[in-house]
Amino acid sequence: MDISQILDPLNKAQRRAVCSEAQNTLVLAGAGSGKTRVLVHRIAWLVQVENVSPYSIMAVTFTNKAAGEMRFRIESLLKTPLRNMWVGTFHGLAHRLLRAHWMDAGLLENFQIIDSDDQRRLVKRIMKEIGIDEKQHPPREVQWFINDSKDNGLRAAQLNPREFRGREFMLDIYSRYEELCQRTGLVDFAELLLRAHELWLKQAHVLKHYQQHFSHILVDEFQDTNTIQYAWLKVLSGNNLPQTNMSSFVVGDDDQSIYGWRGAKIQHIRDFNSDFNASAAAEKEVSTIIKLEQNYRSTGNILQAANAVIANNSDRLGKELWTADSEGERLQIYQAFNEIDEAAYVAGQIEKWIDNGGKRSDIAILYRSNAQSQPHEYELVKRGIPYRVYGGLRFYDRAEIKDALAYIRLATNRQDDAAFERIVNTPTRGIGQRTLEIIRDTAKSNQDNLWQTANTLIENKQLSARAAAALQKFIDLIDEMDCTAEAAEFSLAEQVTHIIETSLLKEYHGKDNSERAQAKVENLGELINAVKRFDDEGDPLLDAVKESLEDMLDKSEEVLSNPMSEFLAHAALEAGEGQADEWEECVQLMSLHSAKGLEFELVFLSGLEQGLFPHKNALQDYVGGKLEEERRLCYVGITRARQQLHLTHAESRTMYGRNEMAYASQFLTEIPAELVTQVRAVNNNMSSFHSSENNKPFSTHDSNEGDIALGQRVTHKKFGEGTVIDIEGSGARARVQVSFDYEGTRWLMLSVANLI
DNA sequence: GAATCTCTTGTTTTT
DNA sequence: CAAGAGATTC
């Protein structure tokens, strides 16, 4: 392959980045400026021109989707499969390293990854044990504290107790949690990263091995790295050495940093230059910054809107996107009466797009929170428009699946307390609170896991005959499911099928004949297919690790861990986006967070209301930091659109069962009016009147009680809750409903929902 | 010990 | 509206 194929499709700045000779390169890439393309072509350049071996390259991303796409695009560009290249997410790579070096990392061989749900249960259990009132200190907060500490690389022992005066219990819970996880072979998401970092620091031979193995590290979405990820990269890149040959190539956009709540620090982009040049033995340029500002994605109007919104943020690195493209259409803002009307507008526009020959897969509906997908789904189903929802409750997160996985976990690793707790009495088998309390207490005082404790208690006849019998039945059941090495003669699918059958989970979840129950039974069946798929496809990273460890003395056998553990890790890390219907032609629904990195011809940004987006939690933060992250999220949303962008908000929205009124999002007012067309459909049979108790923002007008003209505004004083109103000119009548907005202001609501 | 009821309470985003 | 906790009844 000749160089022109790699370089021809690139502009000048992109080419400069791809061919960068600096040891460390930071690419500041605006939205739609060809960020992924630069990464992919950079790798192709390294392999084809600089003769770098693919497996001395490590490419890190944040999502599995991005990792998969990068691998795919590199393979298509180079026209060769690259099984041995290290491409993965931070968590995926960290997990892979820990599996290969579990002993050096101080973990149990069959350690399991727990999600935040399991984590909260464990925290709760500890709080109960040491008598901390959950009402006063929500487990969520403690959980957040633990994760935040880990994200910053701090273990309980490293925290200063003096800073916890009056909250010493936080530290106490943290260290007990660490101890419990260690003993039972459980690793949470933050722990994956922290352990991997500690592996570098504590095991010099491991670090040295990988420092010699890799010559190039590439990082996507660099603005999203948290402290521990950044430190991990820094150490691996040889920052601790006087001289290193490792080359780092990172790509990011400070304006698209949207994971601050997960510990990401934009500051890392600023620090990169000074932090990654310790090896200044410079025969060649040490570090360089390249800005990509030409946007190839969106129309001029969309880009201008995005620029205008993000300009309200302070402390940016400074980038101004431009396009050679034409202005295009104006953005359209639709003020809906409520979320049903909003969904109807969106679906109507989608039908129009399709009628004009547009593709469904070019359309995305984006929202701030996953719950907002529901009214849209309802409307799309009603009109028979195929769609697909990303995120939200994912396959492996469903209760019935987590139950099944807990059985598999316990069958794989008896020390897994989290799994034990989840299924010891699911389905119910006569093991009640009392028995469980005894097991927990004994386990606590003996510093033992629940499984072993239960066995001991039965042996020593310390339980009532009834409880002991029930517990014994459970123990026998799990033993019979055994998935440890001895089960190797059965395929994964056979083992899982057996577990689902003998656990009676299908009977348990399907007992009432509801649709919901039926779906659960089907999901359990689907789990077997998921196992089969996993067994067929395997983990592309595994091959890479095997290869890279071949030269590491007597370590190669450690790489091959129990296949069932591999599957469980896959379930925890991939969370199971449906893969089968990936290529089906349908409208895409997803949160703004999961939309990052994607693009669509037609985009709907829905729910642009003050309190929802920006979210009310962010508004309470008067420092503005959180609000700025919301604004970046809005920037991400706007820049997803290529041709057409619709922004919608509703005056009233059903939230936790009540109608809530809301003002339009401040972000809407930040878009220059000349870029926008305001749409308001009047040809539906829906009317909405509202006013606040203090007559803000509307003035009051005299009106005969019980008779309202279309479009007239009223106060609640004349029309109390339940008053019947004639809607002038329509012949319709409605009943007044009183609602409250986010600030607690009282409103009157009349809509099609109130028609009588 | 299990099932059912009532009550409260809490709601972003993801690996 | 939903999940979870706590109380009540079987």
PDB file of N, CA and C in Angstrom, chain A residues 297-299 302 599-603 636-645:
ATOM      1  N   ARG A 297     -18.554  18.184   9.257  1.00  0.00           N
ATOM      2  CA  ARG A 297     -19.783  17.482   9.562  1.00  0.00           C
ATOM      3  C   ARG A 297     -21.034  18.321   9.345  1.00  0.00           C
ATOM      4  N   SER A 298     -21.065  19.474   9.978  1.00  0.00           N
ATOM      5  CA  SER A 298     -22.328  20.199  10.085  1.00  0.00           C
ATOM      6  C   SER A 298     -22.429  21.378   9.127  1.00  0.00           C
ATOM      7  N   THR A 299     -23.654  21.844   8.935  1.00  0.00           N
ATOM      8  CA  THR A 299     -23.879  23.042   8.132  1.00  0.00           C
ATOM      9  C   THR A 299     -23.398  24.261   8.917  1.00  0.00           C
ATOM     10  N   ILE A 302     -25.647  25.275  11.956  1.00  0.00           N
ATOM     11  CA  ILE A 302     -25.516  24.391  13.114  1.00  0.00           C
ATOM     12  C   ILE A 302     -24.211  24.688  13.844  1.00  0.00           C
ATOM     13  N   GLU A 599     -22.513  10.783  14.661  1.00  0.00           N
ATOM     14  CA  GLU A 599     -23.098  11.859  13.870  1.00  0.00           C
ATOM     15  C   GLU A 599     -24.296  11.355  13.102  1.00  0.00           C
ATOM     16  N   PHE A 600     -25.252  12.271  12.848  1.00  0.00           N
ATOM     17  CA  PHE A 600     -26.491  11.916  12.152  1.00  0.00           C
ATOM     18  C   PHE A 600     -26.910  13.071  11.256  1.00  0.00           C
ATOM     19  N   GLU A 601     -27.602  12.735  10.150  1.00  0.00           N
ATOM     20  CA  GLU A 601     -28.071  13.792   9.263  1.00  0.00           C
ATOM     21  C   GLU A 601     -29.108  14.659   9.965  1.00  0.00           C
ATOM     22  N   LEU A 602     -30.034  13.997  10.640  1.00  0.00           N
ATOM     23  CA  LEU A 602     -31.156  14.693  11.280  1.00  0.00           C
ATOM     24  C   LEU A 602     -31.144  14.397  12.776  1.00  0.00           C
ATOM     25  N   VAL A 603     -31.067  15.459  13.564  1.00  0.00           N
ATOM     26  CA  VAL A 603     -30.980  15.254  15.014  1.00  0.00           C
ATOM     27  C   VAL A 603     -32.082  16.017  15.733  1.00  0.00           C
ATOM     28  N   VAL A 636     -22.044  19.188  22.617  1.00  0.00           N
ATOM     29  CA  VAL A 636     -21.919  17.850  22.038  1.00  0.00           C
ATOM     30  C   VAL A 636     -23.178  17.503  21.254  1.00  0.00           C
ATOM     31  N   GLY A 637     -24.344  17.781  21.855  1.00  0.00           N
ATOM     32  CA  GLY A 637     -25.613  17.456  21.204  1.00  0.00           C
ATOM     33  C   GLY A 637     -25.782  18.176  19.875  1.00  0.00           C
ATOM     34  N   ILE A 638     -25.554  19.484  19.891  1.00  0.00           N
ATOM     35  CA  ILE A 638     -25.737  20.282  18.673  1.00  0.00           C
ATOM     36  C   ILE A 638     -24.812  19.790  17.559  1.00  0.00           C
ATOM     37  N   THR A 639     -23.574  19.507  17.932  1.00  0.00           N
ATOM     38  CA  THR A 639     -22.589  19.142  16.908  1.00  0.00           C
ATOM     39  C   THR A 639     -22.722  17.705  16.410  1.00  0.00           C
ATOM     40  N   ARG A 640     -23.742  16.971  16.880  1.00  0.00           N
ATOM     41  CA  ARG A 640     -23.989  15.639  16.322  1.00  0.00           C
ATOM     42  C   ARG A 640     -24.660  15.740  14.960  1.00  0.00           C
ATOM     43  N   ALA A 641     -25.286  16.913  14.691  1.00  0.00           N
ATOM     44  CA  ALA A 641     -26.143  17.037  13.522  1.00  0.00           C
ATOM     45  C   ALA A 641     -25.361  17.448  12.281  1.00  0.00           C
ATOM     46  N   ARG A 642     -25.644  16.800  11.185  1.00  0.00           N
ATOM     47  CA  ARG A 642     -25.013  17.175   9.918  1.00  0.00           C
ATOM     48  C   ARG A 642     -25.847  18.215   9.166  1.00  0.00           C
ATOM     49  N   GLN A 643     -27.116  17.861   8.916  1.00  0.00           N
ATOM     50  CA  GLN A 643     -27.934  18.732   8.064  1.00  0.00           C
ATOM     51  C   GLN A 643     -28.988  19.526   8.802  1.00  0.00           C
ATOM     52  N   GLN A 644     -29.743  18.802   9.627  1.00  0.00           N
ATOM     53  CA  GLN A 644     -30.943  19.406  10.193  1.00  0.00           C
ATOM     54  C   GLN A 644     -30.980  19.160  11.692  1.00  0.00           C
ATOM     55  N   LEU A 645     -31.303  20.221  12.422  1.00  0.00           N
ATOM     56  CA  LEU A 645     -31.354  20.092  13.880  1.00  0.00           C
ATOM     57  C   LEU A 645     -32.646  20.685  14.422  1.00  0.00           C
TER      58      LEU A 645
END
